[in-house]
Amino acid sequence: MRPKDGTFFLPGPAGRIEAVLKRHPSATAAAVVCHPHPQFGGTFYNKVVSRATRALHAAGATVLRFHFRGVEASEGHFDGGAGEVDDARAALDFLAPEHSRLLVAGYSFGAWVGLRAGAADPRVEALIGIGIPINVYDFSYLREARKPLLLIQGDRDEWGDIDAVRAFARELSGPVTLEVLPGANHSLAEHLETMTQKISEFVARRSD
């Protein structure tokens, strides 16, 4: 039986994965949202993740956010990124039978992991990276992607230098929208409303 809205467990490669499903009654797409680094307190309760989930749902998507392995009630142990990519794939596997159009969104570490899973998955049609930590993680896998990509970055992000993000965006082959939030640091504090607006606009363009 498919779960209703709310918290449930889906099968994952390292054991069961704790997830929250928010269905849309007339969904045109479904989205997976990935949370920030587990070893620095990242969970799906994070404000950026919660607001991104809300924006995607308001734009007409059914949304699934989940805990990476070893976080809260998800089984397994932190795997440095490789296993967490597999967790994101498991979340996509859960959504795919009911939805032909899939998106992946991620914040910080969740962007590095989630976008890797989404870029390689032919079922995923668009990607959203929020606060990409380009200072510490390699996002070069996106150079081969041809999928629409939204990047939302604060110009004071301490983990993602804005000049490096701008230069990287220019190198990408696919259609890229870079939204720079003036005055925002990595947490995007006081800029969440603008972030949600940019996400809603991006998803709306995919539905045209």
XYZ file of N, CA, C and O in Angstrom:
832
model
N 0.849 -1.202 0.000
C 0.000 0.000 0.000
C 0.883 1.251 0.000
O 1.819 1.362 0.776
N 0.574 2.202 -0.870
C 1.335 3.439 -0.929
C 0.988 4.316 0.272
O -0.179 4.439 0.656
N 1.983 4.929 0.901
C 1.712 5.729 2.104
C 0.939 7.003 1.785
O 1.003 7.542 0.680
N 0.206 7.472 2.783
C -0.470 8.757 2.684
C 0.529 9.859 3.061
O 1.689 9.601 3.326
N 0.037 11.084 3.092
C 0.896 12.194 3.503
C 1.452 11.956 4.899
O 0.793 11.358 5.757
N 2.649 12.454 5.127
C 3.238 12.381 6.457
C 4.493 11.534 6.471
O 5.064 11.192 5.434
N 4.942 11.190 7.685
C 6.184 10.443 7.868
C 5.964 8.958 7.650
O 4.961 8.392 8.088
N 6.926 8.333 6.970
C 6.868 6.893 6.728
C 8.296 6.416 6.476
O 9.250 7.196 6.523
N 8.464 5.140 6.202
C 9.767 4.579 5.884
C 9.738 3.948 4.505
O 8.800 3.219 4.179
N 10.756 4.256 3.716
C 10.890 3.616 2.415
C 12.146 2.763 2.420
O 13.085 3.029 3.186
N 12.190 1.723 1.600
C 13.371 0.846 1.596
C 14.569 1.534 0.973
O 14.461 2.197 -0.060
N 15.722 1.380 1.615
C 16.948 1.980 1.101
C 18.072 0.971 1.067
O 17.964 -0.125 1.633
N 19.170 1.295 0.429
C 20.285 0.355 0.294
C 21.001 0.045 1.598
O 21.714 -0.961 1.683
N 20.839 0.896 2.619
C 21.479 0.647 3.916
C 20.441 0.365 4.997
O 20.738 0.436 6.183
N 19.226 0.051 4.600
C 18.127 -0.148 5.542
C 17.026 0.847 5.265
O 17.045 1.571 4.269
N 16.069 0.912 6.155
C 14.927 1.773 5.884
C 15.296 3.254 6.031
O 16.152 3.628 6.837
N 14.642 4.068 5.222
C 14.891 5.498 5.165
C 13.663 6.242 5.680
O 12.547 6.015 5.197
N 13.879 7.110 6.657
C 12.789 7.930 7.181
C 12.499 9.059 6.200
O 13.410 9.767 5.758
N 11.235 9.221 5.845
C 10.868 10.220 4.842
C 9.551 10.884 5.215
O 8.775 10.363 6.023
N 9.319 12.039 4.612
C 8.050 12.748 4.743
C 7.518 13.014 3.345
O 8.227 13.575 2.495
N 6.293 12.612 3.103
C 5.661 12.784 1.801
C 4.570 13.839 1.899
O 3.742 13.804 2.809
N 4.585 14.765 0.958
C 3.543 15.783 0.879
C 2.972 15.736 -0.540
O 3.562 16.270 -1.482
N 1.857 15.070 -0.675
C 1.241 14.905 -1.988
C 0.549 16.188 -2.430
O 0.051 16.953 -1.616
N 0.505 16.377 -3.756
C -0.274 17.475 -4.331
C -1.451 16.841 -5.066
O -1.268 15.909 -5.847
N -2.675 17.325 -4.837
C -3.857 16.672 -5.419
C -3.889 16.678 -6.940
O -4.514 15.808 -7.552
N -3.215 17.638 -7.559
C -3.173 17.684 -9.021
C -1.729 17.811 -9.488
O -1.399 18.656 -10.321
N -0.870 16.968 -8.936
C 0.565 17.066 -9.179
C 0.905 16.940 -10.660
O 0.421 16.038 -11.350
N 1.723 17.864 -11.143
C 2.265 17.785 -12.492
C 3.670 17.186 -12.477
O 4.206 16.848 -13.535
N 4.249 17.062 -11.293
C 5.597 16.512 -11.146
C 5.787 16.088 -9.696
O 4.935 16.361 -8.839
N 6.898 15.412 -9.441
C 7.267 15.052 -8.074
C 8.722 15.426 -7.857
O 9.540 15.362 -8.785
N 9.041 15.819 -6.644
C 10.393 16.296 -6.333
C 10.936 15.617 -5.093
O 10.211 15.363 -4.125
N 12.233 15.351 -5.122
C 12.990 14.892 -3.959
C 13.820 16.061 -3.458
O 14.449 16.764 -4.252
N 13.815 16.280 -2.144
C 14.604 17.371 -1.545
C 15.610 16.761 -0.567
O 15.225 15.987 0.321
N 16.879 17.117 -0.726
C 17.966 16.532 0.068
C 18.518 17.550 1.066
O 18.786 18.703 0.706
N 18.738 17.109 2.285
C 19.125 18.006 3.377
C 20.644 18.181 3.484
O 21.420 17.423 2.882
N 21.090 19.169 4.278
C 22.533 19.439 4.406
C 23.280 18.368 5.205
O 22.704 17.366 5.628
N 24.551 18.629 5.422
C 25.493 17.626 5.925
C 25.062 17.020 7.263
O 24.894 17.735 8.257
N 24.929 15.683 7.306
C 24.494 15.022 8.550
C 25.442 15.220 9.713
O 25.003 15.278 10.868
N 26.725 15.333 9.442
C 27.690 15.440 10.533
C 27.823 16.865 11.083
O 28.585 17.100 12.012
N 27.064 17.782 10.501
C 27.012 19.153 10.999
C 25.577 19.537 11.365
O 25.194 20.696 11.272
N 24.798 18.526 11.743
C 23.443 18.774 12.212
C 22.379 18.842 11.141
O 21.238 19.224 11.430
N 22.706 18.476 9.913
C 21.729 18.555 8.832
C 20.643 17.496 8.930
O 20.946 16.308 9.100
N 19.398 17.935 8.832
C 18.241 17.035 8.819
C 17.198 17.608 7.871
O 17.342 18.721 7.366
N 16.124 16.856 7.670
C 15.063 17.389 6.802
C 14.185 18.421 7.521
O 13.247 18.954 6.939
N 14.510 18.714 8.778
C 13.824 19.792 9.491
C 14.469 21.152 9.215
O 13.938 22.185 9.635
N 15.602 21.166 8.556
C 16.304 22.399 8.239
C 15.365 23.407 7.578
O 14.527 23.043 6.756
N 15.530 24.695 7.921
C 14.607 25.716 7.419
C 14.646 25.853 5.901
O 13.610 26.040 5.260
N 15.834 25.774 5.314
C 15.932 25.880 3.856
C 15.216 24.704 3.197
O 14.470 24.868 2.227
N 15.430 23.505 3.729
C 14.770 22.312 3.189
C 13.258 22.419 3.329
O 12.505 22.131 2.391
N 12.792 22.855 4.491
C 11.353 22.985 4.727
C 10.724 24.005 3.788
O 9.650 23.777 3.215
N 11.393 25.143 3.614
C 10.835 26.177 2.738
C 10.898 25.772 1.273
O 9.995 26.082 0.492
N 11.957 25.076 0.878
C 12.036 24.568 -0.491
C 10.922 23.557 -0.748
O 10.291 23.562 -1.818
N 10.661 22.702 0.234
C 9.569 21.734 0.119
C 8.241 22.451 -0.076
O 7.430 22.087 -0.943
N 8.024 23.481 0.723
C 6.782 24.244 0.626
C 6.637 24.908 -0.746
O 5.558 24.915 -1.344
N 7.740 25.468 -1.247
C 7.698 26.140 -2.548
C 7.402 25.164 -3.673
O 6.607 25.460 -4.588
N 8.017 24.009 -3.644
C 7.790 22.998 -4.675
C 6.350 22.507 -4.649
O 5.714 22.328 -5.696
N 5.817 22.310 -3.453
C 4.432 21.861 -3.333
C 3.475 22.934 -3.840
O 2.518 22.643 -4.574
N 3.726 24.182 -3.481
C 2.870 25.277 -3.932
C 2.890 25.425 -5.447
O 1.913 25.884 -6.050
N 4.008 25.013 -6.064
C 4.136 25.108 -7.516
C 3.501 23.917 -8.228
O 3.541 23.853 -9.459
N 2.947 22.976 -7.467
C 2.209 21.877 -8.081
C 2.872 20.522 -8.019
O 2.427 19.581 -8.691
N 3.909 20.370 -7.204
C 4.634 19.103 -7.129
C 4.296 18.332 -5.849
O 4.091 18.922 -4.785
N 4.251 17.019 -5.975
C 4.312 16.150 -4.807
C 5.766 16.126 -4.354
O 6.674 16.019 -5.181
N 6.009 16.242 -3.052
C 7.382 16.425 -2.574
C 7.734 15.377 -1.512
O 6.954 15.118 -0.593
N 8.918 14.811 -1.659
C 9.454 13.850 -0.702
C 10.774 14.389 -0.158
O 11.692 14.682 -0.920
N 10.856 14.568 1.145
C 12.138 14.858 1.795
C 12.451 13.696 2.709
O 11.533 13.039 3.228
N 13.712 13.417 2.892
C 14.082 12.195 3.616
C 15.374 12.430 4.390
O 16.119 13.375 4.129
N 15.630 11.531 5.326
C 16.877 11.569 6.086
C 17.881 10.608 5.469
O 17.564 9.436 5.241
N 19.087 11.118 5.214
C 20.152 10.244 4.751
C 20.433 9.157 5.781
O 20.076 9.279 6.964
N 21.080 8.121 5.336
C 21.439 6.992 6.216
C 22.123 7.489 7.501
O 22.973 8.381 7.478
N 21.689 6.909 8.618
C 22.279 7.252 9.909
C 21.762 8.513 10.557
O 22.202 8.868 11.646
N 20.815 9.200 9.910
C 20.267 10.440 10.456
C 18.891 10.169 11.053
O 18.033 9.548 10.397
N 18.701 10.635 12.301
C 17.419 10.428 12.992
C 17.042 8.945 12.932
O 17.802 8.111 13.367
N 15.889 8.596 12.328
C 15.434 7.206 12.331
C 15.842 6.416 11.089
O 15.456 5.253 10.941
N 16.605 7.021 10.184
C 17.094 6.276 9.016
C 18.226 5.343 9.436
O 19.115 5.731 10.198
N 18.195 4.136 8.929
C 19.205 3.140 9.285
C 20.493 3.351 8.495
O 20.518 4.050 7.484
N 21.571 2.735 8.964
C 22.853 2.825 8.290
C 23.776 3.838 8.938
O 23.499 4.354 10.034
N 24.866 4.133 8.248
C 25.889 5.029 8.771
C 26.353 5.982 7.673
O 26.335 5.641 6.487
N 26.809 7.152 8.078
C 27.305 8.150 7.138
C 28.362 7.539 6.224
O 29.251 6.819 6.674
N 28.281 7.845 4.924
C 29.161 7.198 3.946
C 29.949 8.205 3.112
O 30.430 7.867 2.032
N 30.049 9.446 3.555
C 30.894 10.404 2.872
C 30.361 10.923 1.558
O 31.053 11.648 0.850
N 29.150 10.536 1.205
C 28.542 11.026 -0.028
C 28.125 9.931 -0.986
O 27.052 9.998 -1.590
N 28.945 8.896 -1.130
C 28.639 7.832 -2.096
C 27.345 7.104 -1.733
O 26.444 6.943 -2.562
N 27.236 6.662 -0.487
C 26.021 5.985 -0.056
C 24.827 6.911 -0.034
O 23.695 6.494 -0.299
N 25.069 8.182 0.265
C 23.980 9.147 0.305
C 23.402 9.393 -1.098
O 22.203 9.648 -1.246
N 24.242 9.296 -2.132
C 23.719 9.350 -3.502
C 22.763 8.184 -3.737
O 21.697 8.348 -4.343
N 23.131 7.013 -3.241
C 22.248 5.844 -3.369
C 20.937 6.055 -2.614
O 19.878 5.607 -3.061
N 20.998 6.740 -1.478
C 19.766 7.038 -0.739
C 18.848 7.937 -1.572
O 17.629 7.736 -1.608
N 19.438 8.935 -2.239
C 18.643 9.815 -3.100
C 18.026 9.037 -4.252
O 16.872 9.271 -4.640
N 18.775 8.091 -4.805
C 18.227 7.253 -5.872
C 17.049 6.422 -5.367
O 16.062 6.220 -6.084
N 17.142 5.941 -4.133
C 16.035 5.174 -3.558
C 14.785 6.032 -3.430
O 13.659 5.565 -3.651
N 14.965 7.310 -3.065
C 13.831 8.227 -2.976
C 13.203 8.439 -4.353
O 11.971 8.472 -4.494
N 14.030 8.569 -5.384
C 13.513 8.693 -6.745
C 12.791 7.427 -7.182
O 11.737 7.485 -7.834
N 13.345 6.285 -6.812
C 12.692 5.012 -7.144
C 11.301 4.927 -6.534
O 10.383 4.366 -7.133
N 11.154 5.480 -5.347
C 9.851 5.465 -4.691
C 8.839 6.308 -5.455
O 7.677 5.922 -5.623
N 9.257 7.497 -5.918
C 8.334 8.414 -6.589
C 8.031 8.022 -8.028
O 6.942 8.309 -8.547
N 8.985 7.392 -8.701
C 8.880 7.169 -10.142
C 7.636 6.397 -10.595
O 7.061 6.746 -11.637
N 7.164 5.384 -9.884
C 6.000 4.644 -10.391
C 4.730 5.482 -10.547
O 3.873 5.148 -11.373
N 4.616 6.553 -9.789
C 3.408 7.372 -9.853
C 3.592 8.680 -10.604
O 2.616 9.394 -10.848
N 4.847 9.007 -10.960
C 5.105 10.327 -11.554
C 6.091 10.194 -12.705
O 7.197 9.680 -12.523
N 5.696 10.685 -13.865
C 6.568 10.614 -15.040
C 7.570 11.765 -15.082
O 8.562 11.699 -15.809
N 7.320 12.821 -14.321
C 8.202 13.987 -14.302
C 8.794 14.136 -12.904
O 8.053 14.330 -11.939
N 10.107 14.053 -12.823
C 10.784 14.118 -11.531
C 11.778 15.272 -11.501
O 12.400 15.601 -12.517
N 11.921 15.878 -10.325
C 12.912 16.915 -10.078
C 13.701 16.533 -8.834
O 13.206 15.796 -7.971
N 14.912 17.057 -8.736
C 15.710 16.897 -7.515
C 16.181 18.272 -7.059
O 16.701 19.056 -7.865
N 15.991 18.547 -5.774
C 16.494 19.764 -5.162
C 17.356 19.381 -3.968
O 17.098 18.382 -3.297
N 18.383 20.162 -3.722
C 19.232 19.898 -2.571
C 19.861 21.172 -2.058
O 20.105 22.115 -2.825
N 20.121 21.176 -0.770
C 20.745 22.326 -0.118
C 22.092 21.915 0.454
O 22.198 20.903 1.163
N 23.145 22.678 0.120
C 24.484 22.468 0.659
C 24.986 21.059 0.302
O 24.996 20.693 -0.868
N 25.409 20.271 1.273
C 25.811 18.886 1.023
C 24.719 18.144 0.263
O 25.005 17.314 -0.608
N 23.464 18.437 0.581
C 22.350 17.797 -0.109
C 22.293 18.132 -1.589
O 21.799 17.338 -2.397
N 22.809 19.319 -1.955
C 22.892 19.669 -3.381
C 23.976 18.839 -4.059
O 23.775 18.327 -5.167
N 25.125 18.721 -3.417
C 26.217 17.926 -3.994
C 25.783 16.483 -4.234
O 26.035 15.913 -5.304
N 25.080 15.911 -3.271
C 24.632 14.524 -3.356
C 23.426 14.389 -4.282
O 23.411 13.569 -5.207
N 22.399 15.205 -4.036
C 21.157 15.062 -4.777
C 21.295 15.351 -6.255
O 20.735 14.632 -7.105
N 22.046 16.394 -6.595
C 22.215 16.733 -8.002
C 23.021 15.673 -8.738
O 22.814 15.441 -9.931
N 23.938 15.004 -8.039
C 24.671 13.902 -8.667
C 23.697 12.773 -9.030
O 23.763 12.224 -10.144
N 22.819 12.436 -8.097
C 21.837 11.388 -8.390
C 20.908 11.807 -9.519
O 20.618 11.034 -10.430
N 20.447 13.056 -9.474
C 19.504 13.526 -10.473
C 20.105 13.706 -11.849
O 19.462 13.422 -12.863
N 21.351 14.170 -11.910
C 21.994 14.402 -13.199
C 22.165 13.111 -13.980
O 22.088 13.101 -15.216
N 22.393 12.009 -13.262
C 22.646 10.721 -13.916
C 21.378 9.922 -14.176
O 21.440 8.878 -14.841
N 20.253 10.377 -13.681
C 19.009 9.608 -13.759
C 18.148 10.127 -14.903
O 17.681 11.271 -14.867
N 17.892 9.323 -15.935
C 17.100 9.797 -17.079
C 15.659 10.146 -16.722
O 14.989 10.842 -17.494
N 15.187 9.698 -15.584
C 13.820 10.014 -15.169
C 13.699 11.439 -14.635
O 12.594 11.978 -14.545
N 14.824 12.041 -14.265
C 14.829 13.383 -13.671
C 14.982 14.414 -14.777
O 15.906 14.347 -15.588
N 14.075 15.398 -14.791
C 14.099 16.376 -15.876
C 14.682 17.733 -15.482
O 14.995 18.539 -16.352
N 14.811 18.025 -14.190
C 15.332 19.324 -13.782
C 15.974 19.218 -12.404
O 15.629 18.334 -11.604
N 16.906 20.159 -12.132
C 17.697 20.124 -10.906
C 17.701 21.499 -10.250
O 17.718 22.527 -10.939
N 17.715 21.492 -8.905
C 17.773 22.734 -8.146
C 18.850 22.600 -7.075
O 18.769 21.734 -6.208
N 19.865 23.450 -7.154
C 20.930 23.453 -6.163
C 20.905 24.743 -5.361
O 20.972 25.834 -5.934
N 20.793 24.625 -4.053
C 20.692 25.789 -3.169
C 21.945 25.843 -2.299
O 22.276 24.881 -1.618
N 22.637 26.978 -2.327
C 23.841 27.116 -1.509
C 24.864 26.040 -1.811
O 25.319 25.339 -0.901
N 25.256 25.910 -3.082
C 26.179 24.819 -3.407
C 27.556 25.098 -2.793
O 28.116 26.181 -2.979
N 28.095 24.155 -2.025
C 29.378 24.360 -1.341
C 30.558 24.064 -2.275
O 31.335 23.134 -2.061
N 30.689 24.890 -3.305
C 31.691 24.633 -4.340
C 33.113 24.790 -3.810
O 34.072 24.292 -4.414
N 33.271 25.460 -2.664
C 34.609 25.603 -2.071
C 35.175 24.275 -1.591
O 36.390 24.114 -1.496
N 34.288 23.329 -1.243
C 34.752 22.087 -0.613
C 34.366 20.824 -1.361
O 34.910 19.753 -1.087
N 33.424 20.898 -2.314
C 32.986 19.713 -3.051
C 33.106 19.928 -4.558
O 32.976 21.044 -5.057
N 33.316 18.831 -5.248
C 33.503 18.846 -6.698
C 32.147 18.664 -7.396
O 31.529 17.615 -7.287
N 31.718 19.684 -8.087
C 30.456 19.634 -8.831
C 30.687 19.451 -10.331
O 29.790 19.688 -11.137
N 31.862 18.978 -10.724
C 32.188 18.880 -12.144
C 31.279 17.922 -12.896
O 31.157 18.022 -14.131
N 30.626 17.000 -12.188
C 29.702 16.075 -12.862
C 28.585 16.816 -13.582
O 27.995 16.301 -14.533
N 28.288 18.050 -13.161
C 27.227 18.818 -13.806
C 27.640 19.339 -15.187
O 26.781 19.746 -15.971
N 28.928 19.290 -15.485
C 29.373 19.791 -16.793
C 28.819 18.964 -17.943
O 28.666 19.459 -19.058
N 28.516 17.695 -17.682
C 27.994 16.826 -18.731
C 26.468 16.778 -18.746
O 25.876 16.171 -19.640
N 25.847 17.397 -17.780
C 24.379 17.364 -17.692
C 23.776 18.326 -18.708
O 24.342 19.385 -18.993
N 22.634 17.972 -19.246
C 21.932 18.826 -20.202
C 20.551 19.236 -19.670
O 19.724 19.732 -20.414
N 20.347 19.020 -18.399
C 19.034 19.270 -17.810
C 18.938 20.702 -17.292
O 19.942 21.263 -16.849
N 17.757 21.295 -17.338
C 17.589 22.623 -16.742
C 18.032 22.616 -15.279
O 17.665 21.726 -14.515
N 18.824 23.604 -14.925
C 19.406 23.680 -13.588
C 19.187 25.071 -13.016
O 19.502 26.070 -13.663
N 18.639 25.111 -11.802
C 18.515 26.352 -11.052
C 19.527 26.334 -9.921
O 19.549 25.401 -9.113
N 20.373 27.353 -9.851
C 21.308 27.536 -8.745
C 20.902 28.790 -7.982
O 20.751 29.862 -8.585
N 20.726 28.658 -6.677
C 20.396 29.781 -5.814
C 21.540 29.947 -4.825
O 21.828 29.033 -4.045
N 22.195 31.103 -4.866
C 23.420 31.272 -4.085
C 23.477 32.667 -3.465
O 23.210 33.672 -4.143
N 23.798 32.732 -2.188
C 24.042 34.017 -1.552
C 25.395 34.571 -1.966
O 26.355 33.802 -2.134
N 25.494 35.876 -2.121
C 26.783 36.439 -2.544
C 27.781 36.558 -1.390
O 28.914 36.991 -1.598
N 27.353 36.126 -0.196
C 28.268 36.073 0.953
C 28.382 34.654 1.505
O 28.729 34.452 2.671
N 28.103 33.673 0.667
C 28.143 32.267 1.089
C 29.577 31.867 1.411
O 30.453 31.899 0.544
N 29.803 31.478 2.661
C 31.147 31.151 3.109
C 31.623 29.784 2.615
O 32.817 29.470 2.691
N 30.714 28.956 2.101
C 31.070 27.634 1.578
C 31.007 27.578 0.050
O 31.420 26.579 -0.533
N 30.495 28.639 -0.549
C 30.377 28.670 -1.999
C 30.650 30.064 -2.525
O 29.721 30.862 -2.712
N 31.920 30.359 -2.748
C 32.319 31.685 -3.219
C 31.541 32.061 -4.470
O 31.494 31.303 -5.440
N 30.917 33.228 -4.452
C 30.004 33.588 -5.529
C 30.725 33.741 -6.867
O 30.170 33.402 -7.924
N 31.964 34.219 -6.870
C 32.697 34.331 -8.125
C 32.984 32.949 -8.711
O 32.911 32.751 -9.936
N 33.286 31.990 -7.828
C 33.521 30.622 -8.296
C 32.238 30.009 -8.844
O 32.262 29.286 -9.847
N 31.122 30.291 -8.187
C 29.839 29.761 -8.658
C 29.473 30.375 -10.012
O 29.018 29.677 -10.927
N 29.683 31.675 -10.150
C 29.393 32.321 -11.440
C 30.256 31.729 -12.555
O 29.755 31.444 -13.659
N 31.541 31.556 -12.287
C 32.434 30.994 -13.295
C 32.024 29.572 -13.653
O 32.029 29.184 -14.831
N 31.660 28.798 -12.648
C 31.235 27.418 -12.883
C 29.962 27.385 -13.726
O 29.848 26.592 -14.664
N 29.004 28.239 -13.408
C 27.747 28.263 -14.157
C 27.986 28.562 -15.632
O 27.302 28.008 -16.505
N 28.963 29.411 -15.923
C 29.266 29.739 -17.317
C 29.869 28.555 -18.072
O 29.789 28.487 -19.308
N 30.458 27.617 -17.347
C 31.101 26.459 -17.974
C 30.114 25.358 -18.348
O 30.456 24.465 -19.133
N 28.929 25.392 -17.799
C 27.988 24.285 -17.965
C 27.345 24.306 -19.344
O 27.064 25.357 -19.910
N 27.084 23.109 -19.847
C 26.543 22.970 -21.201
C 25.035 23.126 -21.262
O 24.489 23.582 -22.261
N 24.364 22.710 -20.208
C 22.909 22.752 -20.207
C 22.370 24.122 -19.845
O 23.122 25.042 -19.508
N 21.041 24.274 -19.888
C 20.421 25.546 -19.525
C 20.515 25.805 -18.024
O 19.994 25.036 -17.222
N 21.177 26.881 -17.650
C 21.426 27.196 -16.241
C 20.804 28.545 -15.895
O 20.973 29.517 -16.629
N 20.101 28.587 -14.769
C 19.616 29.840 -14.202
C 20.325 30.045 -12.872
O 20.157 29.236 -11.957
N 21.127 31.080 -12.768
C 21.806 31.398 -11.504
C 21.123 32.596 -10.877
O 21.090 33.679 -11.457
N 20.567 32.372 -9.697
C 19.915 33.438 -8.940
C 20.801 33.787 -7.748
O 21.007 32.973 -6.854
N 21.351 34.991 -7.766
C 22.233 35.440 -6.690
C 21.422 36.273 -5.707
O 20.718 37.209 -6.094
N 21.528 35.927 -4.424
C 20.795 36.632 -3.383
C 21.746 37.600 -2.681
O 22.607 37.176 -1.893
N 21.633 38.897 -2.939
C 22.545 39.882 -2.350
C 22.449 39.897 -0.825
O 21.348 39.914 -0.257
N 23.603 39.841 -0.189
C 23.655 39.915 1.271
C 23.439 38.607 1.985
O 23.550 38.552 3.213
N 23.150 37.527 1.255
C 22.843 36.243 1.895
C 24.100 35.422 2.113
O 24.961 35.329 1.230
N 24.199 34.816 3.304
C 25.282 33.879 3.564
C 24.789 32.456 3.306
O 23.738 32.255 2.700
N 25.525 31.452 3.770
C 25.177 30.065 3.451
C 23.830 29.651 4.033
O 23.121 28.839 3.436
N 23.470 30.197 5.169
C 22.206 29.812 5.808
C 20.992 30.426 5.126
O 19.858 30.005 5.375
N 21.222 31.440 4.302
C 20.145 32.169 3.604
C 19.165 32.815 4.573
O 18.010 33.087 4.217
N 19.599 33.037 5.796
C 18.734 33.677 6.790
C 18.238 35.021 6.262
O 18.987 35.790 5.668
N 16.957 35.278 6.459
C 16.282 36.496 6.026
C 16.137 36.593 4.501
O 15.721 37.624 3.981
N 16.465 35.514 3.803
C 16.335 35.505 2.343
C 15.508 34.309 1.864
O 15.488 34.022 0.666
N 14.850 33.645 2.794
C 14.119 32.427 2.437
C 12.902 32.717 1.558
O 12.538 31.905 0.706
N 12.285 33.869 1.759
C 11.124 34.205 0.937
C 11.529 34.380 -0.531
O 10.842 33.910 -1.450
N 12.657 35.049 -0.745
C 13.159 35.208 -2.104
C 13.519 33.857 -2.710
O 13.245 33.585 -3.882
N 14.141 32.998 -1.910
C 14.482 31.661 -2.376
C 13.241 30.899 -2.844
O 13.228 30.294 -3.923
N 12.180 30.941 -2.040
C 10.965 30.213 -2.403
C 10.361 30.771 -3.687
O 9.860 30.008 -4.526
N 10.423 32.062 -3.861
C 9.903 32.678 -5.077
C 10.680 32.191 -6.299
O 10.067 31.876 -7.341
N 12.001 32.128 -6.202
C 12.818 31.685 -7.329
C 12.531 30.226 -7.677
O 12.497 29.849 -8.855
N 12.316 29.402 -6.653
C 11.984 27.997 -6.900
C 10.628 27.886 -7.593
O 10.478 27.145 -8.580
N 9.648 28.604 -7.101
C 8.311 28.560 -7.691
C 8.334 28.995 -9.152
O 7.687 28.374 -10.009
N 9.082 30.043 -9.455
C 9.171 30.530 -10.826
C 9.823 29.491 -11.737
O 9.387 29.281 -12.878
N 10.861 28.848 -11.238
C 11.569 27.835 -12.022
C 10.653 26.653 -12.337
O 10.598 26.186 -13.476
N 9.936 26.164 -11.327
C 9.048 25.024 -11.529
C 7.896 25.411 -12.458
O 7.481 24.616 -13.317
N 7.391 26.625 -12.322
C 6.307 27.079 -13.195
C 6.738 27.079 -14.653
O 5.963 26.706 -15.552
N 7.988 27.459 -14.915
C 8.484 27.459 -16.292
C 8.573 26.039 -16.823
O 8.373 25.802 -18.027
N 8.855 25.063 -15.954
C 8.923 23.666 -16.404
C 7.542 23.140 -16.757
O 7.403 22.159 -17.472
N 6.475 23.766 -16.206
C 5.111 23.286 -16.414
C 4.449 23.911 -17.625
O 3.335 23.525 -18.004
N 5.075 24.933 -18.217
C 4.475 25.626 -19.359
C 4.352 24.713 -20.576
O 5.180 23.838 -20.783
